[in-house]
mmCIF file of C-alpha atoms in Angstrom:
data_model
loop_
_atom_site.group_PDB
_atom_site.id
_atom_site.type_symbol
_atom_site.label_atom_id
_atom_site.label_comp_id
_atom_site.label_asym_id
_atom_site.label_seq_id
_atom_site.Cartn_x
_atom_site.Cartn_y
_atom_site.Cartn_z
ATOM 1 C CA UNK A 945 0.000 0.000 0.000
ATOM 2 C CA UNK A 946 1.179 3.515 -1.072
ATOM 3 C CA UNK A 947 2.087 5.589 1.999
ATOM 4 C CA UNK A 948 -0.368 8.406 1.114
ATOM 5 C CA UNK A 949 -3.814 5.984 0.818
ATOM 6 C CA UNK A 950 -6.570 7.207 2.845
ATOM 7 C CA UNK A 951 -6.634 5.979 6.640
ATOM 8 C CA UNK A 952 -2.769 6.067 7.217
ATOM 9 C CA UNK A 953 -0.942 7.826 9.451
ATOM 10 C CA UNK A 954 0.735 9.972 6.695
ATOM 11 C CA UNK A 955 3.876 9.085 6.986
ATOM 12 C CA UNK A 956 5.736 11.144 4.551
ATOM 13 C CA UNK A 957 9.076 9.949 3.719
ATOM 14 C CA UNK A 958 9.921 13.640 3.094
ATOM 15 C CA UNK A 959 8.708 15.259 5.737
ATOM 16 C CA UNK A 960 5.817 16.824 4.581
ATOM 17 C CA UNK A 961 3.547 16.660 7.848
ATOM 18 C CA UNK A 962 -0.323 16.342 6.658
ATOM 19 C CA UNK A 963 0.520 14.909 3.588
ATOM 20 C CA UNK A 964 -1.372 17.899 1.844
ATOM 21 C CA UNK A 965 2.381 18.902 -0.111
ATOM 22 C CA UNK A 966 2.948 16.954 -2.501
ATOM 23 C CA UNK A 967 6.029 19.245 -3.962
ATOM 24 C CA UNK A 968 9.952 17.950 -3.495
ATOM 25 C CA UNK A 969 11.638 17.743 -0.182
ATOM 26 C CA UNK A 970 13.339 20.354 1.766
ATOM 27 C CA UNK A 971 17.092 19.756 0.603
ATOM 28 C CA UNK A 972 18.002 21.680 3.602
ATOM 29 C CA UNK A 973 16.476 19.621 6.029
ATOM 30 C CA UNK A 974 17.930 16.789 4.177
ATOM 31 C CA UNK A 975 21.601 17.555 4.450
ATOM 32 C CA UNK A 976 21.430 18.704 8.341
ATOM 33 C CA UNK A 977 19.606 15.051 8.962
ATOM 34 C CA UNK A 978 22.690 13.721 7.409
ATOM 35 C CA UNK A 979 25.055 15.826 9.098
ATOM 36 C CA UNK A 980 23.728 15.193 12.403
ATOM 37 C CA UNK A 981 23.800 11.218 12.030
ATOM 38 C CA UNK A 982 27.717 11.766 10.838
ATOM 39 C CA UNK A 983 28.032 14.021 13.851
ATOM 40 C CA UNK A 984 27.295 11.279 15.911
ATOM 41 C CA UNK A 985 29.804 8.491 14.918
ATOM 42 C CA UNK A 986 32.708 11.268 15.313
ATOM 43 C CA UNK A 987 31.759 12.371 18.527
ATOM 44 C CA UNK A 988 29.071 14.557 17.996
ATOM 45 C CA UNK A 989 25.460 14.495 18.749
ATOM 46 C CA UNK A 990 22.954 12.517 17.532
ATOM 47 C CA UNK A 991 19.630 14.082 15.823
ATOM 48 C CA UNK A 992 17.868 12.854 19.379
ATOM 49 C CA UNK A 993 20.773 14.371 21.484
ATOM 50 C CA UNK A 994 22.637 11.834 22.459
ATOM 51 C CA UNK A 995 26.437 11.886 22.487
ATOM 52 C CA UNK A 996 28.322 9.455 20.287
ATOM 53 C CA UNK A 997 31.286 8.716 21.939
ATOM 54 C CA UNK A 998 31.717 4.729 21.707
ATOM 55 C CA UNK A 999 30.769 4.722 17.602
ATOM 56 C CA UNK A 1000 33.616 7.790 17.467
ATOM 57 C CA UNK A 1001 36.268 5.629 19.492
ATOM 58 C CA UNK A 1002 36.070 2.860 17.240
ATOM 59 C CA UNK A 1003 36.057 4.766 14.225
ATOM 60 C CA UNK A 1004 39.670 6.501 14.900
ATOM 61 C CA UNK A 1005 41.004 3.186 16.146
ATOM 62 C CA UNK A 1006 40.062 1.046 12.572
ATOM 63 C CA UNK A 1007 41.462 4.328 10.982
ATOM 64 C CA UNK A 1008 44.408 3.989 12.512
ATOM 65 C CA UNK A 1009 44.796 0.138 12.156
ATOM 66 C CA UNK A 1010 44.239 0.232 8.640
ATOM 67 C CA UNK A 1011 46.744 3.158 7.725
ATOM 68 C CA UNK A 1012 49.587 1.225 9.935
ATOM 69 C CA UNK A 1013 48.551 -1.885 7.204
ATOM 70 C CA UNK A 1014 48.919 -0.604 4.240
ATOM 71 C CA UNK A 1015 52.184 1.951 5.697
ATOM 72 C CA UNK A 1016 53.752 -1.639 6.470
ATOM 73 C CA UNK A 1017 52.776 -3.250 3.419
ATOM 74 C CA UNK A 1018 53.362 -0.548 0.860
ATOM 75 C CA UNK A 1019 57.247 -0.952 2.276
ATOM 76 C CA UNK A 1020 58.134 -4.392 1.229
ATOM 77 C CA UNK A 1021 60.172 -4.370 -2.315
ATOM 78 C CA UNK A 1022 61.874 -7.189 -4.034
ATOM 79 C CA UNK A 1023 65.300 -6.762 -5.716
ATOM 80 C CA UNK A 1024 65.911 -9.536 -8.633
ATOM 81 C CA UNK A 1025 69.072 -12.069 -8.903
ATOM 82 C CA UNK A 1026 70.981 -9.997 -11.459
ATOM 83 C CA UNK A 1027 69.811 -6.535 -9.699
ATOM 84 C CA UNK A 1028 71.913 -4.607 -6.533
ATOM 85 C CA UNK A 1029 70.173 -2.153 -4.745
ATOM 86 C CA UNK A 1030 70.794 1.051 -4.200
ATOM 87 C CA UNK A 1031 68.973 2.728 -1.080
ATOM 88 C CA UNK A 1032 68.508 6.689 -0.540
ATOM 89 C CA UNK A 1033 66.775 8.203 2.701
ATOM 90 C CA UNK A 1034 65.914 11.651 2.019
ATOM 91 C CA UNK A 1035 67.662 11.721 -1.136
ATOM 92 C CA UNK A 1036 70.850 10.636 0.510
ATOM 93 C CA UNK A 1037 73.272 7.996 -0.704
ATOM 94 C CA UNK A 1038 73.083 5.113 2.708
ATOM 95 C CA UNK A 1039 74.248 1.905 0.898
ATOM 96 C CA UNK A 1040 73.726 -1.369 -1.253
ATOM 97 C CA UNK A 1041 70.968 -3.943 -0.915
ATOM 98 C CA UNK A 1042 71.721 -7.886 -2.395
ATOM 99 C CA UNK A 1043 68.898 -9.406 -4.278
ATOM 100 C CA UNK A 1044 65.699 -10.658 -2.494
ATOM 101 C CA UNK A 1045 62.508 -9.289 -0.353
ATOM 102 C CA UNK A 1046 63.190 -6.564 1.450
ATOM 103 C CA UNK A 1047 61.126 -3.609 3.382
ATOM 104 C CA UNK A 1048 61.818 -0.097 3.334
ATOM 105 C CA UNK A 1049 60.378 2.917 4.892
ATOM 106 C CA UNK A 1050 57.789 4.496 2.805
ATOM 107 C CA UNK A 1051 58.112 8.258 1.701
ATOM 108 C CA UNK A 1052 61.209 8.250 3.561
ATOM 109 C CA UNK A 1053 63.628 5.864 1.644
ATOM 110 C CA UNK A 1054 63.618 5.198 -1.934
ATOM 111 C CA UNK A 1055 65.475 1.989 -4.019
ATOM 112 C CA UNK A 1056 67.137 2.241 -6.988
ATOM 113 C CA UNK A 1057 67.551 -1.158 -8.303
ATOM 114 C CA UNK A 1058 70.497 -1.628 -10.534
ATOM 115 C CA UNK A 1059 71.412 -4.791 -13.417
ATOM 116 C CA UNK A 1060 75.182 -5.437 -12.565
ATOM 117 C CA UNK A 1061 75.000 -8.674 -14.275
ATOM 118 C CA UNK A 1062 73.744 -8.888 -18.143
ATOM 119 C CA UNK A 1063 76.175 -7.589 -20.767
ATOM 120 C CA UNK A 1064 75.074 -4.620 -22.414
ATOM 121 C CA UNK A 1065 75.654 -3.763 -26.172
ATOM 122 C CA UNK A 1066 76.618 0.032 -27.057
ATOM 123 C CA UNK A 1067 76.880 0.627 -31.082
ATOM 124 C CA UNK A 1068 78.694 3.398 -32.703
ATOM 125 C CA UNK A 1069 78.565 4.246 -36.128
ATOM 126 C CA UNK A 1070 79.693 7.199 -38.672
ATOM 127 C CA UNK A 1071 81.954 8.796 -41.299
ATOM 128 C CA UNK A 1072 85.040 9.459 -40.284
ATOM 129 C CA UNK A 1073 88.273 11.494 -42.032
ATOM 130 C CA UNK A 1074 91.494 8.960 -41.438
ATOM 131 C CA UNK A 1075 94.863 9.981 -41.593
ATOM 132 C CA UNK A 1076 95.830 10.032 -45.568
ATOM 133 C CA UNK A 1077 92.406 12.432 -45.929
ATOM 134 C CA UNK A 1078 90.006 9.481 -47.138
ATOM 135 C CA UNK A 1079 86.439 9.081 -45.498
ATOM 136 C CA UNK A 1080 85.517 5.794 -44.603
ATOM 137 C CA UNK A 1081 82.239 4.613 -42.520
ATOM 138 C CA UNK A 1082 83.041 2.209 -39.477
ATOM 139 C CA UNK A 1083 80.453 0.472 -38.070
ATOM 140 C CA UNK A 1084 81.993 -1.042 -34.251
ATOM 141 C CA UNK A 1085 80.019 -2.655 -31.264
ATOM 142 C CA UNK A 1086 81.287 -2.572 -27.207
ATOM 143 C CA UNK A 1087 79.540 -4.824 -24.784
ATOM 144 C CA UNK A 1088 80.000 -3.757 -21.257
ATOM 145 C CA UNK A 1089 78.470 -4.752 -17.702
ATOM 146 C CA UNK A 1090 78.355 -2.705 -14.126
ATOM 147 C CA UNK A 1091 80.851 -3.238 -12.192
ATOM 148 C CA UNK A 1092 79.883 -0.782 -9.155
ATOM 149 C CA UNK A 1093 76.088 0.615 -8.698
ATOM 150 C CA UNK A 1094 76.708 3.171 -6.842
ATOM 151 C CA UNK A 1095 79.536 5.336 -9.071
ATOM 152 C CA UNK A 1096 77.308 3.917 -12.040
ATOM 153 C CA UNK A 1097 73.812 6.224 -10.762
ATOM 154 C CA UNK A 1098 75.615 8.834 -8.679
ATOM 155 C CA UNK A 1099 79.190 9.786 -11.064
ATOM 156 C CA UNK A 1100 77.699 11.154 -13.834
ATOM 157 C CA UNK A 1101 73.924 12.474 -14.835
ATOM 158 C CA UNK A 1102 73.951 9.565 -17.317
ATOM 159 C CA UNK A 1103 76.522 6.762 -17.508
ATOM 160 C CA UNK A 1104 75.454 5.205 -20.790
ATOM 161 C CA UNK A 1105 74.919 8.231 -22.605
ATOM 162 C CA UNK A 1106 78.484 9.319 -21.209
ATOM 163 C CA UNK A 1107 79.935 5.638 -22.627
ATOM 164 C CA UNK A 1108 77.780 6.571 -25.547
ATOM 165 C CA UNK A 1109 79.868 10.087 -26.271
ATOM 166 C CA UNK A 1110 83.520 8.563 -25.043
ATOM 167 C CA UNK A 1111 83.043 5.248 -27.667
ATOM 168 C CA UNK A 1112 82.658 8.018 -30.408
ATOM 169 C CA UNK A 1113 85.326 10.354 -29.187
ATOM 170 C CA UNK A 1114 87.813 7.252 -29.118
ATOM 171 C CA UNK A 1115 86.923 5.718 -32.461
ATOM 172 C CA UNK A 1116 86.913 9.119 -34.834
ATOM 173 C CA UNK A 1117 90.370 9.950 -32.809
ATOM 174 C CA UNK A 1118 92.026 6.211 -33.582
ATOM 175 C CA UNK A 1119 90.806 6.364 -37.043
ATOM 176 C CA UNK A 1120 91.983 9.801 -37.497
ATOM 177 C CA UNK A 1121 95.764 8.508 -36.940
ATOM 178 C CA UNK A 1122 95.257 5.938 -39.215
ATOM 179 C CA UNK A 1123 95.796 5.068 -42.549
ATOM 180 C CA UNK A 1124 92.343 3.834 -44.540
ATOM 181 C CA UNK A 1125 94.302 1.063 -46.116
ATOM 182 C CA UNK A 1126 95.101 -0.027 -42.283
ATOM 183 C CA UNK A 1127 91.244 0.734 -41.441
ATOM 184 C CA UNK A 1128 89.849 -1.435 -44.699
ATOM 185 C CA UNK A 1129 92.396 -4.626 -44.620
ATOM 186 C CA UNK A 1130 95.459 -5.789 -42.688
ATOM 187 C CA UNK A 1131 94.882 -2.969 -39.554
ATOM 188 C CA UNK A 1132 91.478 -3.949 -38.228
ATOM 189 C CA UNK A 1133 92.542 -5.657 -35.059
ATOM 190 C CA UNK A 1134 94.906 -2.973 -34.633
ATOM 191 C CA UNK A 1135 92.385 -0.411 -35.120
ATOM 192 C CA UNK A 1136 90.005 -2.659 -32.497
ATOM 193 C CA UNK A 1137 92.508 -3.322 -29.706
ATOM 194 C CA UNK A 1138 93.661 0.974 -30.014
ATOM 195 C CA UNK A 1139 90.201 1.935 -29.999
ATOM 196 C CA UNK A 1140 89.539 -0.364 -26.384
ATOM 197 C CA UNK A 1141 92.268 0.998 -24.918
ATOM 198 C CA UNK A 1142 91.450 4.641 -25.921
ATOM 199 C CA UNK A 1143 88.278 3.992 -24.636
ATOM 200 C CA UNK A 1144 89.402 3.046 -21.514
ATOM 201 C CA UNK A 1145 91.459 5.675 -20.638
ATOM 202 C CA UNK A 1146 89.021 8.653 -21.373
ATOM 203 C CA UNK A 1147 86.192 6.558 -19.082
ATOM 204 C CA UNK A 1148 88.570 6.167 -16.553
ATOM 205 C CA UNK A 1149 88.626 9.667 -14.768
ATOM 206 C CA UNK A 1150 85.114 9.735 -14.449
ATOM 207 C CA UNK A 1151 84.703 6.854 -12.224
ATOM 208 C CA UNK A 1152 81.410 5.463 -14.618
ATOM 209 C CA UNK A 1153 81.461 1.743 -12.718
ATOM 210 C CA UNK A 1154 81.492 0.277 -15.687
ATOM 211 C CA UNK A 1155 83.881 -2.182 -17.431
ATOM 212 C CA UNK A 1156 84.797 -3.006 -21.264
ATOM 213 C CA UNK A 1157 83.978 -6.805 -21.797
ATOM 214 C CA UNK A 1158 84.617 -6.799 -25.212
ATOM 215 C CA UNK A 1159 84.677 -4.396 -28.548
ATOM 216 C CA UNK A 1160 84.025 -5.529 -31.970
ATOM 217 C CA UNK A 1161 85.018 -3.781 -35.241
ATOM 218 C CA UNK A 1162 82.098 -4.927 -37.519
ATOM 219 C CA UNK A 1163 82.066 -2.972 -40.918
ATOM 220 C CA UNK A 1164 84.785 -0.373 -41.854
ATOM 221 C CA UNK A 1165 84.132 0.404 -46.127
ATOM 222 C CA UNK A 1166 84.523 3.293 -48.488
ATOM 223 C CA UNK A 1167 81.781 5.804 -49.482
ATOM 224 C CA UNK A 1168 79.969 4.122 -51.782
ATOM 225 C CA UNK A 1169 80.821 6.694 -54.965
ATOM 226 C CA UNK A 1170 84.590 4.781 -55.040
ATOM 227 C CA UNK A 1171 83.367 1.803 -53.251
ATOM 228 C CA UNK A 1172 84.112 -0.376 -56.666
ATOM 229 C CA UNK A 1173 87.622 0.714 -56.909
ATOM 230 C CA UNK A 1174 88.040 -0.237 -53.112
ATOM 231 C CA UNK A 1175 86.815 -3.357 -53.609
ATOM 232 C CA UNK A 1176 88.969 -4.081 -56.544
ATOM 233 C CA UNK A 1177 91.977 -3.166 -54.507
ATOM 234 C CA UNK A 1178 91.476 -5.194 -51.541
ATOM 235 C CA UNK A 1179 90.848 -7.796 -54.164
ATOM 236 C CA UNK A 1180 94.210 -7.435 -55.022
ATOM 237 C CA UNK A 1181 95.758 -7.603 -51.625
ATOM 238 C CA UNK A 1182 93.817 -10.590 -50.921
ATOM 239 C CA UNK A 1183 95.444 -12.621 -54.089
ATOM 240 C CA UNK A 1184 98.462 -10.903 -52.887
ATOM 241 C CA UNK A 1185 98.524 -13.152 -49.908
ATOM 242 C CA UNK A 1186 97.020 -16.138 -50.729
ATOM 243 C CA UNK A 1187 99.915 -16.377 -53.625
ATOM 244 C CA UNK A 1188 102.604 -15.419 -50.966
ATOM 245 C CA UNK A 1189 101.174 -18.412 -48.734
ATOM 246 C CA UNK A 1190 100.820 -20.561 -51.913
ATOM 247 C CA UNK A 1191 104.541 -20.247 -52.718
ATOM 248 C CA UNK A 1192 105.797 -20.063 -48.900
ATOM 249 C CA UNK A 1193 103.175 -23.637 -48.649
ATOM 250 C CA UNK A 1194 104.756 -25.086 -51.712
ATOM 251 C CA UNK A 1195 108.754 -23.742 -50.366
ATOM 252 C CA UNK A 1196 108.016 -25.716 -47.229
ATOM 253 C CA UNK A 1197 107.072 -28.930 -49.448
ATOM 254 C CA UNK A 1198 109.798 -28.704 -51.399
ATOM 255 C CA UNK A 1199 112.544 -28.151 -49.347
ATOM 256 C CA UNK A 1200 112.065 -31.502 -46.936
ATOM 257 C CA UNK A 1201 112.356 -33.353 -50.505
ATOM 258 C CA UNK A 1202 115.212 -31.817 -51.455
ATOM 259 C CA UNK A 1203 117.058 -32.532 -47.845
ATOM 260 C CA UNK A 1204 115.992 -36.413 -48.019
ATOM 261 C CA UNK A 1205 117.186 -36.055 -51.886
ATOM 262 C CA UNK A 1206 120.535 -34.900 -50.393
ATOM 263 C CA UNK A 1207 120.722 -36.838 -47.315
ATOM 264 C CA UNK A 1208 119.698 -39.749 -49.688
ATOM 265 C CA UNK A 1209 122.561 -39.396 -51.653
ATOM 266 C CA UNK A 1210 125.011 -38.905 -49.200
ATOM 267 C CA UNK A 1211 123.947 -42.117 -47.710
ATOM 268 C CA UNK A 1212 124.301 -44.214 -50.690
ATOM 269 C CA UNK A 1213 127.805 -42.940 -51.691
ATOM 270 C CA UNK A 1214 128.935 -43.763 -48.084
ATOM 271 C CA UNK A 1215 127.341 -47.202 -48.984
ATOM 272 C CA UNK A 1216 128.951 -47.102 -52.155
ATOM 273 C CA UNK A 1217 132.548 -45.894 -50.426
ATOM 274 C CA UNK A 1218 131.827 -48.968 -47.705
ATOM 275 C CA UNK A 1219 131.371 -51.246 -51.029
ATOM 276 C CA UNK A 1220 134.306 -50.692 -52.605
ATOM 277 C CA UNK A 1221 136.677 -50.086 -49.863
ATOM 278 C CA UNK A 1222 135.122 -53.674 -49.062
ATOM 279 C CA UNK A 1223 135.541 -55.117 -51.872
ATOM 280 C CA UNK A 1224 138.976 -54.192 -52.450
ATOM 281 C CA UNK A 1225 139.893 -55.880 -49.105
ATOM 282 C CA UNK A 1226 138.291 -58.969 -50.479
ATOM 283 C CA UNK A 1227 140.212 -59.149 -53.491
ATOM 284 C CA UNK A 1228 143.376 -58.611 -51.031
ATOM 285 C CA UNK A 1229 142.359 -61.433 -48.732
ATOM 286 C CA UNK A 1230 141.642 -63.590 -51.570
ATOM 287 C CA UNK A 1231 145.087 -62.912 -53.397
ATOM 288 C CA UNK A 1232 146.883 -63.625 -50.038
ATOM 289 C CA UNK A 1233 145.415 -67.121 -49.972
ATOM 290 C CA UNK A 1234 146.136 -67.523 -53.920
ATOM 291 C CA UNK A 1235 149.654 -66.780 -53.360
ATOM 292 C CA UNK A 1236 150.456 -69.616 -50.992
ATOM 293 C CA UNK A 1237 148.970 -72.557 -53.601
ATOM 294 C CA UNK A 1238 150.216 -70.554 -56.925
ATOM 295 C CA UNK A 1239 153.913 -70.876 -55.042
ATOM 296 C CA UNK A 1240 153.539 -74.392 -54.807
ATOM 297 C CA UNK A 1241 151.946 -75.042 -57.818
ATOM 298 C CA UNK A 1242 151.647 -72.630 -60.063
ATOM 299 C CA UNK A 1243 151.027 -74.269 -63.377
ATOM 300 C CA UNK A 1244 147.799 -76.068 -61.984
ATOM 301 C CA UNK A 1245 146.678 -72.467 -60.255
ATOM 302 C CA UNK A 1246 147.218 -70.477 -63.579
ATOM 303 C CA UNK A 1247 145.233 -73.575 -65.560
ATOM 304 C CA UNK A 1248 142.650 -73.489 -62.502
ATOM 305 C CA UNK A 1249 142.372 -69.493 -62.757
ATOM 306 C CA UNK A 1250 141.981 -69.491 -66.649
ATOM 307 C CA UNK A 1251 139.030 -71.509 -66.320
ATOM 308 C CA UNK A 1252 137.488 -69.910 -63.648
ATOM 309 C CA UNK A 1253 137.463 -66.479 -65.555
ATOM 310 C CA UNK A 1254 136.592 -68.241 -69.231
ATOM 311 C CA UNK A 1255 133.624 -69.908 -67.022
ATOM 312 C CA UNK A 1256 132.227 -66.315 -65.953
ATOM 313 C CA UNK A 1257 133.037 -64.454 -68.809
ATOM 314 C CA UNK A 1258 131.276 -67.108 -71.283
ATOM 315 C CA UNK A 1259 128.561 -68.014 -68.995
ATOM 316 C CA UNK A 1260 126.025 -65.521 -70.770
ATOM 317 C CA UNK A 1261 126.976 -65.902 -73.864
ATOM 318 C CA UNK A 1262 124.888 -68.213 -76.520
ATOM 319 C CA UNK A 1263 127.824 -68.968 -78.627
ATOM 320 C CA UNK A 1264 130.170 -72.068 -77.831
ATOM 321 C CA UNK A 1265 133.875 -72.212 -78.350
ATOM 322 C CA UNK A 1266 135.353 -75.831 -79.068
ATOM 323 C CA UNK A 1267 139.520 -75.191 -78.620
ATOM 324 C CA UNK A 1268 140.725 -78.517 -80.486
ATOM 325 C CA UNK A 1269 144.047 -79.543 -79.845
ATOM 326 C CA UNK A 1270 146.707 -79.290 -82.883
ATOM 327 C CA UNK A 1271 144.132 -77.466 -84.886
ATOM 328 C CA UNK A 1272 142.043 -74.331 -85.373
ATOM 329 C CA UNK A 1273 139.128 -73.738 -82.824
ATOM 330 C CA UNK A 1274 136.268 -73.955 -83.757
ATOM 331 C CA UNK A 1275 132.810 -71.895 -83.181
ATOM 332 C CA UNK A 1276 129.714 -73.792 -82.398
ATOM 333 C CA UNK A 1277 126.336 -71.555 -82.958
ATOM 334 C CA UNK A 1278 123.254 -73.277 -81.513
ATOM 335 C CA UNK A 1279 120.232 -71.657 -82.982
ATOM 336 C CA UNK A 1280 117.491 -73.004 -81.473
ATOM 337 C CA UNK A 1281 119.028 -71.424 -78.055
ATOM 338 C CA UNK A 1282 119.751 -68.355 -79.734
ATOM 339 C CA UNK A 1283 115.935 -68.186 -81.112
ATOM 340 C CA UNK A 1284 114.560 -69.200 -77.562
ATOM 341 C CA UNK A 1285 117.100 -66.903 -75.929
ATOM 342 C CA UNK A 1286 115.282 -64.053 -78.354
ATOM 343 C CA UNK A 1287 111.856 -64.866 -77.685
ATOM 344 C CA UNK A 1288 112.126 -64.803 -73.885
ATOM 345 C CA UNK A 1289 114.051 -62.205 -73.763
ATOM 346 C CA UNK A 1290 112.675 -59.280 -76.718
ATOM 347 C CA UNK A 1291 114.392 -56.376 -74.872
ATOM 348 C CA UNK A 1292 118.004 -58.045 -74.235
ATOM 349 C CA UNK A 1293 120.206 -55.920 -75.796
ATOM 350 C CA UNK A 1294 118.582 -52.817 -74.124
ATOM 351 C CA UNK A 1295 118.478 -54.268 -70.645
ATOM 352 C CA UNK A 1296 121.969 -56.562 -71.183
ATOM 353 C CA UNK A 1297 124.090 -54.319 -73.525
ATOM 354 C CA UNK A 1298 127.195 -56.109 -72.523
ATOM 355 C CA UNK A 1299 125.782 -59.536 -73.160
ATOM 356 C CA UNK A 1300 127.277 -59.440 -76.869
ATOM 357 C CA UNK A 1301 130.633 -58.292 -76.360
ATOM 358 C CA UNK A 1302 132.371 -61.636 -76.002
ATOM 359 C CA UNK A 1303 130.999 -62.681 -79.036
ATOM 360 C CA UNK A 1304 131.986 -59.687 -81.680
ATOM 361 C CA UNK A 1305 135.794 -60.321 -80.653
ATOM 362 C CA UNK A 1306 135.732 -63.866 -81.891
ATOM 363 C CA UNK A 1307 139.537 -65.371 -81.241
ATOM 364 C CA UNK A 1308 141.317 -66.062 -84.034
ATOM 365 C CA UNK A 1309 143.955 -69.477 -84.422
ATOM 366 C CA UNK A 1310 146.955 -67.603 -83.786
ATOM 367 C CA UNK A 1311 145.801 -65.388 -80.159
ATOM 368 C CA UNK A 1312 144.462 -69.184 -79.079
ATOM 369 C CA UNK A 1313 147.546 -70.396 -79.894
ATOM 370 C CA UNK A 1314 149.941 -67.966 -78.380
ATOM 371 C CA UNK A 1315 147.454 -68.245 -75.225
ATOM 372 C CA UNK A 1316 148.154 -71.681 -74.936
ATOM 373 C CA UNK A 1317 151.209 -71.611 -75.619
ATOM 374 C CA UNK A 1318 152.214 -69.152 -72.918
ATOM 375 C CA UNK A 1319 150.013 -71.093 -70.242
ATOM 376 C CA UNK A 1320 152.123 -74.436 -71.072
ATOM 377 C CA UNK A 1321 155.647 -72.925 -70.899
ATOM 378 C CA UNK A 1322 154.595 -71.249 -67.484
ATOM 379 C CA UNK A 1323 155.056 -67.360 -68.752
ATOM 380 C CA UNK A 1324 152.712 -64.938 -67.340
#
């Protein structure tokens, strides 16, 4: 039921007593019926008059509870694994903080947290003018890491953009006071390791906590208007050495060969020396134990000797010599040795060229004769 139907006490939710004004409420007597019940829980009055001062009590006290909560929780902070801390109260440098939770005192200290451990990459790039007043472009990379967090945010406004300025500064200066030929081919590393060290020495005063890891020379080339006749040239240079290696490659081949060659050589005419010196002692021994039987019977050694030597000297021959006593010697040919002879050996008289010489100095009656003759009657 509506709360204006006939027979009700008119109770007007706004106040209006009789229920004869139907208009809007009094916003007046709105906001001091609100005011009063707020008035109350603070320590006020109540709209009845009655003071407030339990529901005021426990107001202050949940305040108070909950600000301490979130004070003590709004302090807690975590610093990472590859992070160092750096802690200021009231803007004021008070010391380092290792990784993991920690709390600090809000609105009073604040943490800066710092990477000390990942390896940063700093490029620096640009034409510069090099010694002999050519313009080449180098391209070269630094990696660095932090070394100390505290001269790294408090030495200068900006340590990377100071790293940033000092890479550039070293670089145009090395390649300033040096040759482009050095820059483009053979000098690179020595372009690299001047530029590191440059670098170091300008960062050094200014105490930036950092430390060069590492610099890398990646691209150093012409402008690209005479970039064709650059690349021709260092063509050039680069046949340049791969011939000098080619011939110092094919010296060092060569000259081990030629040492065994010589060492080879040497060997075998010692050998040969040892052969004949040998050999010649042989012959010595052997005509010391000749002597001894040719004194005692010297017609049977001479007879014994002659056939010894007729035996080696006709023993590769195909021909046949029958000496006939009180006549002319005679010459046997056998042919089917000589044709056998020829067929199993095509290539004799090329690989045996003293084979034939018995042969073409057949002995005639009269040297047989006088041969004979002078072995019987004991004449040497």
């Amino acid at each position: 039921m509506a709360w204006n139907e006939p027979g009700k006490d008119d109770k007007d939710p706004w106040k209006n007593k009789g229920g004869k004004n139907q208009g809007p409420p009094d916003l007046d007597d709105l906001f001091k019926d609100l005011g009063n019940k707020f008035g109350g829980i603070f320590g006020g009055k109540s709209s009845g008059g009655k003071p407030g001062k339990n529901f005021s009590s426990i107001g202050i006290s949940l305040a108070v509870i909950v600000a301490v909560l979130v004070y003590v929780f709004s302090g807690f902070y975590t610093i990472k694994e590859a992070e160092q801390g750096i802690v200021l109260r009231f803007g004021q440098y008070t010391g380092n903080v290792e990784p993991g939770l920690r709390w600090k005192w809000t609105f009073v200290d604040r943490v800066i947290p710092v990477d000390i451990q990942t390896t940063r990459n700093l490029p620096a790039s640009g034409f510069m003018l090099t010694q002999d007043e050519n313009v080449v472009r180098v391209e070269m990379q630094i990696q660095y890491r932090v070394v100390n967090a505290r001269n790294y945010v408090f030495s200068v406004t900006n340590a990377d953009d100071s790293l940033s300025q000092s890479l550039d500064s070293a670089l145009r200066y090395v390649v300033g006071h040096s040759k482009m030929d050095d820059v483009l081919t053979s000098g690179r590393e020595i372009v690299r390791q001047s530029v590191w060290t440059e670098l170091e020495s300008i960062i050094e005063p200014y105490n930036l906590g950092l430390i060069i890891v590492d610099v890398n020379f990646k691209d150093a080339r012409p402008p690209e208007e005479v970039k064709d006749a650059f690349d021709d040239a260092i063509s050039a240079q680069e046949d340049e050495v791969r011939y000098l290696r080619e011939a110092e490659a094919y010296a060092r081949g060569i000259e081990p060969i030629a040492r065994g060659r010589v060492k080879r050589m040497e060997q075998e005419a010692l050998a040969y020396k040892e052969q004949i010196v040998l050999d010649a002692e042989g012959d010595v021994a052997k005509f010391n134990k000749l002597l001894p039987e040719y004194q005692a019977a010297p017609i049977v050694t001479r007879e014994r000797m002659y056939l010894a030597t007729m035996e080696k000297v006709y023993a590769n021959t195909s021909k046949v010599m029958v000496d006939v006593d009180g006549g002319n010697n005679m010459m046997y040919l056998p042919l089917d040795k000589i044709i056998q002879q020829q067929s199993t050996q095509p290539n004799s008289a090329t690989s045996q060229p003293n084979t034939q010489q018995p042969v073409t100095r057949s002995p005639s009656t009269t040297t047989n004769s006088n041969r004979a003759d002078r072995f019987n009657s004991g004449r040497n």
